Tab-separated table of C-alpha atoms in Angstrom:
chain	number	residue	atom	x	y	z
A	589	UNK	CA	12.772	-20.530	5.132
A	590	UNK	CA	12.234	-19.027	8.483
A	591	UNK	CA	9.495	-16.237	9.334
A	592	UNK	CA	10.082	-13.680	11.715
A	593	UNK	CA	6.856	-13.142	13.686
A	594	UNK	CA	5.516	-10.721	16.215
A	595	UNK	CA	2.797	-12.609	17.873
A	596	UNK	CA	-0.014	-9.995	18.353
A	597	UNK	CA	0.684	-7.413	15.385
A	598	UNK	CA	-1.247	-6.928	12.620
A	599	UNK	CA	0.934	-7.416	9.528
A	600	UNK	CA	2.503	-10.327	10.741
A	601	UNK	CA	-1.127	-11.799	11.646
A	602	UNK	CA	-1.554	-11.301	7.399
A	603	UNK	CA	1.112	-13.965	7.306
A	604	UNK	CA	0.309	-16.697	9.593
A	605	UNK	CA	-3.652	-16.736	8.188
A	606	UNK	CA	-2.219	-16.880	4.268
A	607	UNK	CA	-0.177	-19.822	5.805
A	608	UNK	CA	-2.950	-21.783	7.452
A	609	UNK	CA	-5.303	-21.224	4.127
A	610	UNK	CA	-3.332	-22.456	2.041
A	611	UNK	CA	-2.053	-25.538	4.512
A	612	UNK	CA	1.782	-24.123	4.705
A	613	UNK	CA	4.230	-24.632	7.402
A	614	UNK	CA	6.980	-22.363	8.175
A	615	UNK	CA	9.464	-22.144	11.014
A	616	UNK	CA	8.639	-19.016	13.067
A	617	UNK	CA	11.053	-17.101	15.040
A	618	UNK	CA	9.381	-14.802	17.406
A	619	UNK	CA	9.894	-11.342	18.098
A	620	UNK	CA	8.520	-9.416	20.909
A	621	UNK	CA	8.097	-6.070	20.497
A	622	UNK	CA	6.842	-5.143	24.048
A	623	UNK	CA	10.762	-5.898	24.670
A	624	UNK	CA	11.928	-3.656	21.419
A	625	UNK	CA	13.207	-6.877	20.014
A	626	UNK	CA	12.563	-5.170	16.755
A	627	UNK	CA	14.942	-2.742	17.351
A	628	UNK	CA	18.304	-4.454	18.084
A	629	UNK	CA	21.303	-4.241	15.977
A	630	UNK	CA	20.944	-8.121	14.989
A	631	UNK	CA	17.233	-7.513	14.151
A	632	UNK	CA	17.384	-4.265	12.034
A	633	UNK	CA	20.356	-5.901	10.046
A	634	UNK	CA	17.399	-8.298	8.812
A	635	UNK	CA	14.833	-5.494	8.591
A	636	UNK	CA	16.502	-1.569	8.979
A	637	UNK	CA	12.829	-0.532	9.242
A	638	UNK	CA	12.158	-2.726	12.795
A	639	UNK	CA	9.189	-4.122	11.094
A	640	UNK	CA	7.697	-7.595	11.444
A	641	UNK	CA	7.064	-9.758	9.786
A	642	UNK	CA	10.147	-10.850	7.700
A	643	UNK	CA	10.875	-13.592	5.768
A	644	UNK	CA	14.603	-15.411	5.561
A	645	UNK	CA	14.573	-17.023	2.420
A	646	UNK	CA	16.671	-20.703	1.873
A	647	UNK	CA	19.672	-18.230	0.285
A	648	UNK	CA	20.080	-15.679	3.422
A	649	UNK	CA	17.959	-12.969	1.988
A	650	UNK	CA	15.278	-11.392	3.631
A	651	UNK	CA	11.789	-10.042	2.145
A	652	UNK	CA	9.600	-8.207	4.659
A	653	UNK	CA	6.091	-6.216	4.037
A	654	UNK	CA	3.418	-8.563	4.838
A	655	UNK	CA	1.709	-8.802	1.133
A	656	UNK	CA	5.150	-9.123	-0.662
A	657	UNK	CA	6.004	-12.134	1.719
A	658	UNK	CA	2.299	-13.284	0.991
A	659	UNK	CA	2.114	-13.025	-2.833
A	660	UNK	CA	5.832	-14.721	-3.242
A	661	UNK	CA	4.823	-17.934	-1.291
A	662	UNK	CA	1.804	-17.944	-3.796
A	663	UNK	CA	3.873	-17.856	-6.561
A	664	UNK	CA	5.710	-21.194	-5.218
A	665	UNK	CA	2.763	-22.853	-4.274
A	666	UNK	CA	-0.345	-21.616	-6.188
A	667	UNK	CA	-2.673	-23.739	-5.362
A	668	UNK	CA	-5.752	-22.270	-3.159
A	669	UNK	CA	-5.205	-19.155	-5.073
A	670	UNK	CA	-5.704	-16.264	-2.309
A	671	UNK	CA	-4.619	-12.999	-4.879
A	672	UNK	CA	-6.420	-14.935	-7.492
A	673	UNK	CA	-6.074	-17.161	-10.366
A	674	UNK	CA	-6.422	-14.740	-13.468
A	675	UNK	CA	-5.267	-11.601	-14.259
A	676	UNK	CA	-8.731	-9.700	-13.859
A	677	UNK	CA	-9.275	-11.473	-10.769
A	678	UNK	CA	-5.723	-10.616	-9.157
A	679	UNK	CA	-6.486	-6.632	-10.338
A	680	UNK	CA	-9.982	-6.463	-8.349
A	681	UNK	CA	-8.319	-8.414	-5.372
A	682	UNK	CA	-5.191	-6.436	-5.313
A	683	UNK	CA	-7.761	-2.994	-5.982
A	684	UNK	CA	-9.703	-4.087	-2.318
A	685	UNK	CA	-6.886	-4.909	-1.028
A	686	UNK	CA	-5.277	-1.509	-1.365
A	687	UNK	CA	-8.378	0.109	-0.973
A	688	UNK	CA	-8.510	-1.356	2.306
A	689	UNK	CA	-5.089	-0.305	3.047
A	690	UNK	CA	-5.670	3.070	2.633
A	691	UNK	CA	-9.443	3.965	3.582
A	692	UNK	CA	-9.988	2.068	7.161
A	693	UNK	CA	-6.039	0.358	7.608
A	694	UNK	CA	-4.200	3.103	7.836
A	695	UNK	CA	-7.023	5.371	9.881
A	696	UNK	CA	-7.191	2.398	12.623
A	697	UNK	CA	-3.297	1.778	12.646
A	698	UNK	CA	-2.763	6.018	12.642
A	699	UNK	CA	-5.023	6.046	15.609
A	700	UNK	CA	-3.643	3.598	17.574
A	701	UNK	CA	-0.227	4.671	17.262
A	702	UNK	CA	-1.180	8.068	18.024
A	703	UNK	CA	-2.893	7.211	21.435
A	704	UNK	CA	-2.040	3.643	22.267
A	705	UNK	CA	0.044	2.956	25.335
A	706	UNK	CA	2.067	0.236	23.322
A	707	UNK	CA	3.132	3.063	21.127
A	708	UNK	CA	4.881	5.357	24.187
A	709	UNK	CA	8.262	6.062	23.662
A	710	UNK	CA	8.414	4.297	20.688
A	711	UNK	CA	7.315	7.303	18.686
A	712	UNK	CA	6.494	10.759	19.246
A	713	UNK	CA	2.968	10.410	19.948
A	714	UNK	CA	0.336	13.502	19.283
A	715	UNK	CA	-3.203	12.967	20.414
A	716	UNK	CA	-5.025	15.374	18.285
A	717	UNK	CA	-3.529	13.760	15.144
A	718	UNK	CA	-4.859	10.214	16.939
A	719	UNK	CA	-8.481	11.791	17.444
A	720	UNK	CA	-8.602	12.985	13.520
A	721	UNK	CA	-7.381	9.918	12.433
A	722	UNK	CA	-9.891	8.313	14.333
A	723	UNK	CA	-12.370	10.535	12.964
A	724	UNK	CA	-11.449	9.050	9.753
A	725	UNK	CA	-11.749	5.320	10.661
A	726	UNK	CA	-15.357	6.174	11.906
A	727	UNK	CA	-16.069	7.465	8.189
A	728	UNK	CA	-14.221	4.869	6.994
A	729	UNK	CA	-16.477	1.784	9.121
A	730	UNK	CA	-19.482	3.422	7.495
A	731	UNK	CA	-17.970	3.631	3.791
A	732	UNK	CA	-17.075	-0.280	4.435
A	733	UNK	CA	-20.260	-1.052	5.769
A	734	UNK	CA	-22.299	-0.529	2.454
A	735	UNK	CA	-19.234	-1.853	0.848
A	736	UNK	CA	-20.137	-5.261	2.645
A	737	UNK	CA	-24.354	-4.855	1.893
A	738	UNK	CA	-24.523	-7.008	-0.752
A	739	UNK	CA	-21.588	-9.656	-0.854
A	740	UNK	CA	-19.975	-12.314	1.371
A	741	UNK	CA	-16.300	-11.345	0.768
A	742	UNK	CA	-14.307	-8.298	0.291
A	743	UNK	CA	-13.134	-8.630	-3.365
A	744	UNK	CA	-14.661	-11.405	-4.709
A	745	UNK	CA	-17.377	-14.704	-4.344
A	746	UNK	CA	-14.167	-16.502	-2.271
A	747	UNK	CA	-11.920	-15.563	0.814
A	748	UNK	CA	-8.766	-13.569	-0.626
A	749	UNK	CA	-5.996	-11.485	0.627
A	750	UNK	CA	-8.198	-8.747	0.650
A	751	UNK	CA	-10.532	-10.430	3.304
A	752	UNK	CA	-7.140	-11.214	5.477
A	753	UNK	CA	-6.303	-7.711	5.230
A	754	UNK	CA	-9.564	-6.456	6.581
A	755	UNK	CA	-9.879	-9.413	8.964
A	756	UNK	CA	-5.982	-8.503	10.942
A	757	UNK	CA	-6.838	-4.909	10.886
A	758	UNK	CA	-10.415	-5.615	12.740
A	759	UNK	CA	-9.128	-8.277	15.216
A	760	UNK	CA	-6.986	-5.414	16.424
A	761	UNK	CA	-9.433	-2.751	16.351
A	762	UNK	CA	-11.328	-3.864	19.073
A	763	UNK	CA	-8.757	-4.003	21.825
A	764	UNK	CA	-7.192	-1.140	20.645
A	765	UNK	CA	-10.904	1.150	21.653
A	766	UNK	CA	-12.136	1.120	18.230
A	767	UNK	CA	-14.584	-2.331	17.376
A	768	UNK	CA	-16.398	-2.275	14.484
A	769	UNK	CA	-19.337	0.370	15.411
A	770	UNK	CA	-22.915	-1.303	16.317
A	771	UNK	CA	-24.923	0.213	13.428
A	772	UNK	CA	-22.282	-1.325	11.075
A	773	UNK	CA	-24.244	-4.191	10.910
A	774	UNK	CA	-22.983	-5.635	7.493
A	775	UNK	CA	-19.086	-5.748	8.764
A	776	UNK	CA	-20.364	-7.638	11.768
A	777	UNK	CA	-21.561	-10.328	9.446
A	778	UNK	CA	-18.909	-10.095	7.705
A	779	UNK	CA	-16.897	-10.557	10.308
A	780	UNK	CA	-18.297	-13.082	12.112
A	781	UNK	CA	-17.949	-15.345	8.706
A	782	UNK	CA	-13.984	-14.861	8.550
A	783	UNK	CA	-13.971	-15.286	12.355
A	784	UNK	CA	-15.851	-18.808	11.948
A	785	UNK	CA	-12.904	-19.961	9.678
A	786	UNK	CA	-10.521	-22.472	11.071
A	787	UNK	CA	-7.472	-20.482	10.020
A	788	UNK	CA	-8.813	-16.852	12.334
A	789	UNK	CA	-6.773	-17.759	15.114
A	790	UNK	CA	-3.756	-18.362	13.443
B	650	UNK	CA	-9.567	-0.515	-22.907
B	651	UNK	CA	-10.116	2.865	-21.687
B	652	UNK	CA	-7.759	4.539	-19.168
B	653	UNK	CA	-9.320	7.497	-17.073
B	654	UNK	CA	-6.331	9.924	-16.490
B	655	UNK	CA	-5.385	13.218	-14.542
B	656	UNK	CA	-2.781	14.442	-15.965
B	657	UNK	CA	-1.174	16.437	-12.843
B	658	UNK	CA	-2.064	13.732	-10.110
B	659	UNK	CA	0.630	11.602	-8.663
B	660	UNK	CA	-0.734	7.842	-9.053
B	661	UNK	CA	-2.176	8.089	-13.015
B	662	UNK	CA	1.474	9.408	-13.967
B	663	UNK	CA	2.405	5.962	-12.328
B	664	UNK	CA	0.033	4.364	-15.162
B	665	UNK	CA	1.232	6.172	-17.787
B	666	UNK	CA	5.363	5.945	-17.116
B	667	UNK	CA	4.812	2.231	-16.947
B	668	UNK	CA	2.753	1.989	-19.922
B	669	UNK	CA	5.247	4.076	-21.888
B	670	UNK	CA	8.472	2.131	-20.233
B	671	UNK	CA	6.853	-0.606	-21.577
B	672	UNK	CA	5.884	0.535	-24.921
B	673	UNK	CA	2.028	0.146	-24.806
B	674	UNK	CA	-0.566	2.701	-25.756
B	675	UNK	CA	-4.121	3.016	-24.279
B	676	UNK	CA	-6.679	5.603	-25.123
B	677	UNK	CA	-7.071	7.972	-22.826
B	678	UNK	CA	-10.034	9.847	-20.988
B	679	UNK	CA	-8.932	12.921	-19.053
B	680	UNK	CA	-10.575	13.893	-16.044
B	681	UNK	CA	-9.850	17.456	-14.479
B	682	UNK	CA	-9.386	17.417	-10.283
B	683	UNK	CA	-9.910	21.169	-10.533
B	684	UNK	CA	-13.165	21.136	-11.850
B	685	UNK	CA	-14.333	18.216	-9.780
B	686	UNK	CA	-15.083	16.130	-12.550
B	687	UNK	CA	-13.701	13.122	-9.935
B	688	UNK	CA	-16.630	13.859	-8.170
B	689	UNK	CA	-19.525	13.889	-10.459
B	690	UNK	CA	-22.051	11.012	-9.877
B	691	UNK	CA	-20.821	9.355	-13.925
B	692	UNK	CA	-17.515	9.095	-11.915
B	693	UNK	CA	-17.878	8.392	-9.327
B	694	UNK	CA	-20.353	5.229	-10.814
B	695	UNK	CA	-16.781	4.160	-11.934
B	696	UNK	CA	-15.083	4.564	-8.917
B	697	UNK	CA	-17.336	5.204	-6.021
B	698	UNK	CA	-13.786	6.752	-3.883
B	699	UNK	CA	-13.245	9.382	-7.182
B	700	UNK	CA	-9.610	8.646	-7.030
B	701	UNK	CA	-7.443	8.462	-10.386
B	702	UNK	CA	-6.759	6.415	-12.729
B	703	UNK	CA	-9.348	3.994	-13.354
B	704	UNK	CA	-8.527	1.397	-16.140
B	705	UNK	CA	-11.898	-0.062	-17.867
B	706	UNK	CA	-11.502	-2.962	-19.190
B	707	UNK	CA	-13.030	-4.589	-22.845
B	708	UNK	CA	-15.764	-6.220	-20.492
B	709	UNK	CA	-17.148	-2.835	-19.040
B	710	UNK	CA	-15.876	-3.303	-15.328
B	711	UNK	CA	-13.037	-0.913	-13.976
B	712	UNK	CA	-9.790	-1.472	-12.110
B	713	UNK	CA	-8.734	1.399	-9.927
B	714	UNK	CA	-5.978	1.738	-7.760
B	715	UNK	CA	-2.921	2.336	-9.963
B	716	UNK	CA	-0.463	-0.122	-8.645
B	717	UNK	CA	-2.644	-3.127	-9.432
B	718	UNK	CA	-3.374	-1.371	-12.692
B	719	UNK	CA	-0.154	-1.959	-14.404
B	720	UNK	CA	0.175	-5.535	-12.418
B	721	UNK	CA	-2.924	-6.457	-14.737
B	722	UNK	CA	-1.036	-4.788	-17.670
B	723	UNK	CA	2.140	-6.621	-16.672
B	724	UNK	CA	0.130	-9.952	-16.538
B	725	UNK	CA	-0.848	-9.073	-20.066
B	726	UNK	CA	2.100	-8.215	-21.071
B	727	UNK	CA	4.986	-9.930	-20.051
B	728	UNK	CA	7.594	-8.181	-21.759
B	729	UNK	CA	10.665	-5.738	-20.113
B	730	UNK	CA	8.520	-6.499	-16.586
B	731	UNK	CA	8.934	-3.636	-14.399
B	732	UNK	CA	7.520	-5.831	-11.776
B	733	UNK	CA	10.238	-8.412	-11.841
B	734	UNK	CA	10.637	-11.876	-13.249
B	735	UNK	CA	10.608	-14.195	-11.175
B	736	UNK	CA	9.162	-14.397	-7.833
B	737	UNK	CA	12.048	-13.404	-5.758
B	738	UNK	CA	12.665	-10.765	-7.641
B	739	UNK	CA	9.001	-9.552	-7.887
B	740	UNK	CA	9.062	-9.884	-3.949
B	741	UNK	CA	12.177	-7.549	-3.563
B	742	UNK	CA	10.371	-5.001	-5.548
B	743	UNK	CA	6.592	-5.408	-4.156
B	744	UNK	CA	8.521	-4.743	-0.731
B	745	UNK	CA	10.255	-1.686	-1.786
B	746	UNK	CA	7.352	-0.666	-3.485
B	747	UNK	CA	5.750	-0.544	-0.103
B	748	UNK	CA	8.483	0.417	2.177
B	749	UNK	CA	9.072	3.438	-0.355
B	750	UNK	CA	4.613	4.016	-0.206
B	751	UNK	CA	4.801	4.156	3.748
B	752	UNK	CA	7.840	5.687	4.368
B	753	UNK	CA	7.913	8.366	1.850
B	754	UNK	CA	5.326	8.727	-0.391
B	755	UNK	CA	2.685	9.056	2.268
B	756	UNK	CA	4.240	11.985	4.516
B	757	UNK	CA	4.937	13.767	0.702
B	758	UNK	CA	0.922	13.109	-0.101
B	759	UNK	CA	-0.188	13.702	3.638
B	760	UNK	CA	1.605	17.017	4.013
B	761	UNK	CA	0.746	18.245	0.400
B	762	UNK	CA	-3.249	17.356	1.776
B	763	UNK	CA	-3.417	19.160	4.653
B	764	UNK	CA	-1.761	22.525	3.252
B	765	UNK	CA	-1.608	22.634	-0.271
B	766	UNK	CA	-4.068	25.164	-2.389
B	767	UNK	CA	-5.745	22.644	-4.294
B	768	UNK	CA	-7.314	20.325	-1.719
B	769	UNK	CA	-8.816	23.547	0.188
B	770	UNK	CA	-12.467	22.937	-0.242
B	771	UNK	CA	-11.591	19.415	-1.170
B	772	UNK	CA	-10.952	17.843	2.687
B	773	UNK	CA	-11.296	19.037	5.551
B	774	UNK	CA	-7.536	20.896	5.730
B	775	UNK	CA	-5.549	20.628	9.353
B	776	UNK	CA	-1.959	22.561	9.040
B	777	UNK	CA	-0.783	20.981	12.246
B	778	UNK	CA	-1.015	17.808	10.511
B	779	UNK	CA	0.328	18.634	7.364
B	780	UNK	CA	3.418	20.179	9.616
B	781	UNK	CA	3.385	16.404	11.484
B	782	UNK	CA	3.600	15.204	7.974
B	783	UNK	CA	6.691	17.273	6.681
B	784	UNK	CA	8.437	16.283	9.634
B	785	UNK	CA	8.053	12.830	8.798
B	786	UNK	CA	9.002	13.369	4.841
B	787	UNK	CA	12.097	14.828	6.247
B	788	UNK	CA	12.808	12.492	8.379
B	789	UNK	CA	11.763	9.802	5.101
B	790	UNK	CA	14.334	11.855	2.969
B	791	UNK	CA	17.233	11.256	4.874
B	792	UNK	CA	16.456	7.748	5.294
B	793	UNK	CA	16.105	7.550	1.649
B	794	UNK	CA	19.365	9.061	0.606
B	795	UNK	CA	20.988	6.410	2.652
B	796	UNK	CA	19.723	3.429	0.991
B	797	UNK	CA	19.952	4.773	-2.447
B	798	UNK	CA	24.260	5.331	-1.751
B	799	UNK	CA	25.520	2.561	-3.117
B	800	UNK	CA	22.858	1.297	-5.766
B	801	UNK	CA	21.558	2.395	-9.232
B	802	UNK	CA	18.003	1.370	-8.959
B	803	UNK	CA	15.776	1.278	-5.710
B	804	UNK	CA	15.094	-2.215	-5.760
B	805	UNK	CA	17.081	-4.233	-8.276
B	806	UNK	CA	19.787	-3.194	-10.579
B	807	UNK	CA	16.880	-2.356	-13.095
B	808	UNK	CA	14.624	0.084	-13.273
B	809	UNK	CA	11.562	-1.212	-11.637
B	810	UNK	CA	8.008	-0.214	-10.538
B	811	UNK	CA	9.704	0.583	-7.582
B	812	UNK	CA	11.337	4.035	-9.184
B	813	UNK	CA	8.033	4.561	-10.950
B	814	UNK	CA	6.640	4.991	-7.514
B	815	UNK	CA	9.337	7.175	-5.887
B	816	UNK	CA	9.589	8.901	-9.314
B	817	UNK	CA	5.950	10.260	-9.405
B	818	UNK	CA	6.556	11.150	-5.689
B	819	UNK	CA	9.091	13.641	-6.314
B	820	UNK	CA	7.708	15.182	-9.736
B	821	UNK	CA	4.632	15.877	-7.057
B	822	UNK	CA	7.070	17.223	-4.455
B	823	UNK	CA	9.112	20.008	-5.639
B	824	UNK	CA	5.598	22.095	-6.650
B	825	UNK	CA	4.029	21.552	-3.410
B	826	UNK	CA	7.071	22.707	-1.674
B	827	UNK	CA	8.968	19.473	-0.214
B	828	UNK	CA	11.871	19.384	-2.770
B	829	UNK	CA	14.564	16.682	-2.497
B	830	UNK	CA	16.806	18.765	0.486
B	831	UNK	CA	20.093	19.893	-0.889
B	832	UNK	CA	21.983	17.550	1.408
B	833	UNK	CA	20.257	14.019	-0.414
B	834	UNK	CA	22.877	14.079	-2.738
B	835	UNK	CA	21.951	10.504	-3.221
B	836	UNK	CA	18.684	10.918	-4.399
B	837	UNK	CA	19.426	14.140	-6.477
B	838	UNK	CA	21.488	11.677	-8.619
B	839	UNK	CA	19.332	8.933	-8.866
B	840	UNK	CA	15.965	11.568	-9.525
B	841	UNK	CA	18.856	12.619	-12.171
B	842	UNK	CA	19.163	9.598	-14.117
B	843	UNK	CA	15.820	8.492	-13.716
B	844	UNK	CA	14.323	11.799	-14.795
B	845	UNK	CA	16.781	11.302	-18.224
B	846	UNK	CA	14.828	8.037	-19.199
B	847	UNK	CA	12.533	9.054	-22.438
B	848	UNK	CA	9.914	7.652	-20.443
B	849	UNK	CA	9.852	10.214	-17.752
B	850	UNK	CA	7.449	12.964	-19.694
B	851	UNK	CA	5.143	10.698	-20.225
């Protein structure tokens, strides 16, 4: 197998922690998107949507989307179970997860690629729409925030694909102008745990 | 097991297509968007975002979110999977589940938020964005009708949770005014057969 990575991107970041948790080695092929390495001929033949990551499986096919590359390496090595080990368990992890996805992911991603300068010229950027959406991760941090009162992981008692998800969206939050607000005192502990693991900086 | 339905909204018909593709029954509570009943304190006890459909479960704890709804029904129930079966294949269609949920079904849902009739009152309404949006499900459309030329099914030659998901898309899109253009001929056939399938009342 062979992953295609993009070294500072969030979905792609999904991958590489899922990896270290559950001890996995891959071969990585980089792609830099600051170069629109995404969007050469050779590249979108492996993913027509530009998007990292992908994964080239042992039989030249590809898989991309971050959680579908995540939840088929579980299913070949299940051990350290990170969507869960029974079928309640993978509903409420795969619930948070999308949850996640679509209350404070997509608000912090929408923001950023309405009014980061990575963005320019790779899309038709429109700053109101980055200020609402904006709006809405600010909701969103406080939502989250009693979310995280009164338990030490996103889904369930252990770290699981819904805490990875939330972890990659926050690490690029802060450089991208909006960090995890001060009052939200529950998400800093929060993330300050996740942080502490060995895998964070995968 | 109790399912909590609404019987217009896009992501219960999910639910209930899959549960009647696969030839399961499970009673039913309706709850009615127009009357707010998603938002009264019972419900919202059940699912503190009010979103539709909630599954409870024999233990008294819910599952919302209705993609990992019918995952814990598939776990049950093994039979005709609609999620694939084996992990290849269930990684082909997770990732055309969510190309087709970013790509198309959120411009259909955005738009529809920010200028249909029945979320006025609802959210705070912005027509420039819902314009944004329809640009973007036109855009999605055309990219759509391109990658459904030369196959049957979205994601594997079988019908697949895949369809479900672009199904219930469409059924929401011709109401609220983003029809399949005249020029996806592509799609028209495919929304064609699909739409034959006993299934597709349900």
């Amino acid at each position: 197998m062979l992953l295609y990575d993009m070294r500072t991107a969030m979905n792609p970041r999904r991958v590489r922690i899922f990896l270290a948790e559950k001890g996995l080695q891959i071969p990585i092929q980089a792609v830099d998107g600051s170069k629109n390495e995404n969007r050469t001929a050779a590249f979108l033949a492996i993913n027509p949507l530009g998007k990292l990551p992908v994964l080239q499986l042992d039989d030249g096919s590809y898989i991309s989307e971050s959680i579908a590359i995540c939840r088929y390496l579980e299913a070949l090595h299940p051990q350290n179970p990170l969507f869960g080990e029974d079928p309640k368990t993978q509903a409420i992890i795969e619930m948070w997860t999308r949850r996640l996805e679509s209350e404070m992911v997509l608000p912090l991603t929408s923001a950023f690629r309405h009014t980061g300068a990575y963005w320019q010229g790779k899309l038709v950027q429109n700053p109101a729409l980055g200020h609402w959406w904006r709006e809405q991760a600010l909701e969103a941090y406080a939502w989250l925030d009693q979310v995280l009162a009164d338990r030490a992981f996103v889904a369930t008692d252990r770290y699981s694909m819904a805490d990875i998800v939330l972890q990659c969206a926050l690490i690029m939050a802060k450089p991208t102008g909006m960090p995890i607000p001060p009052d939200c005192t529950h998400i800093s502990r929060w993330y300050a745990d996740v942080s502490a693991r060995p895998t964070a900086r995968a």
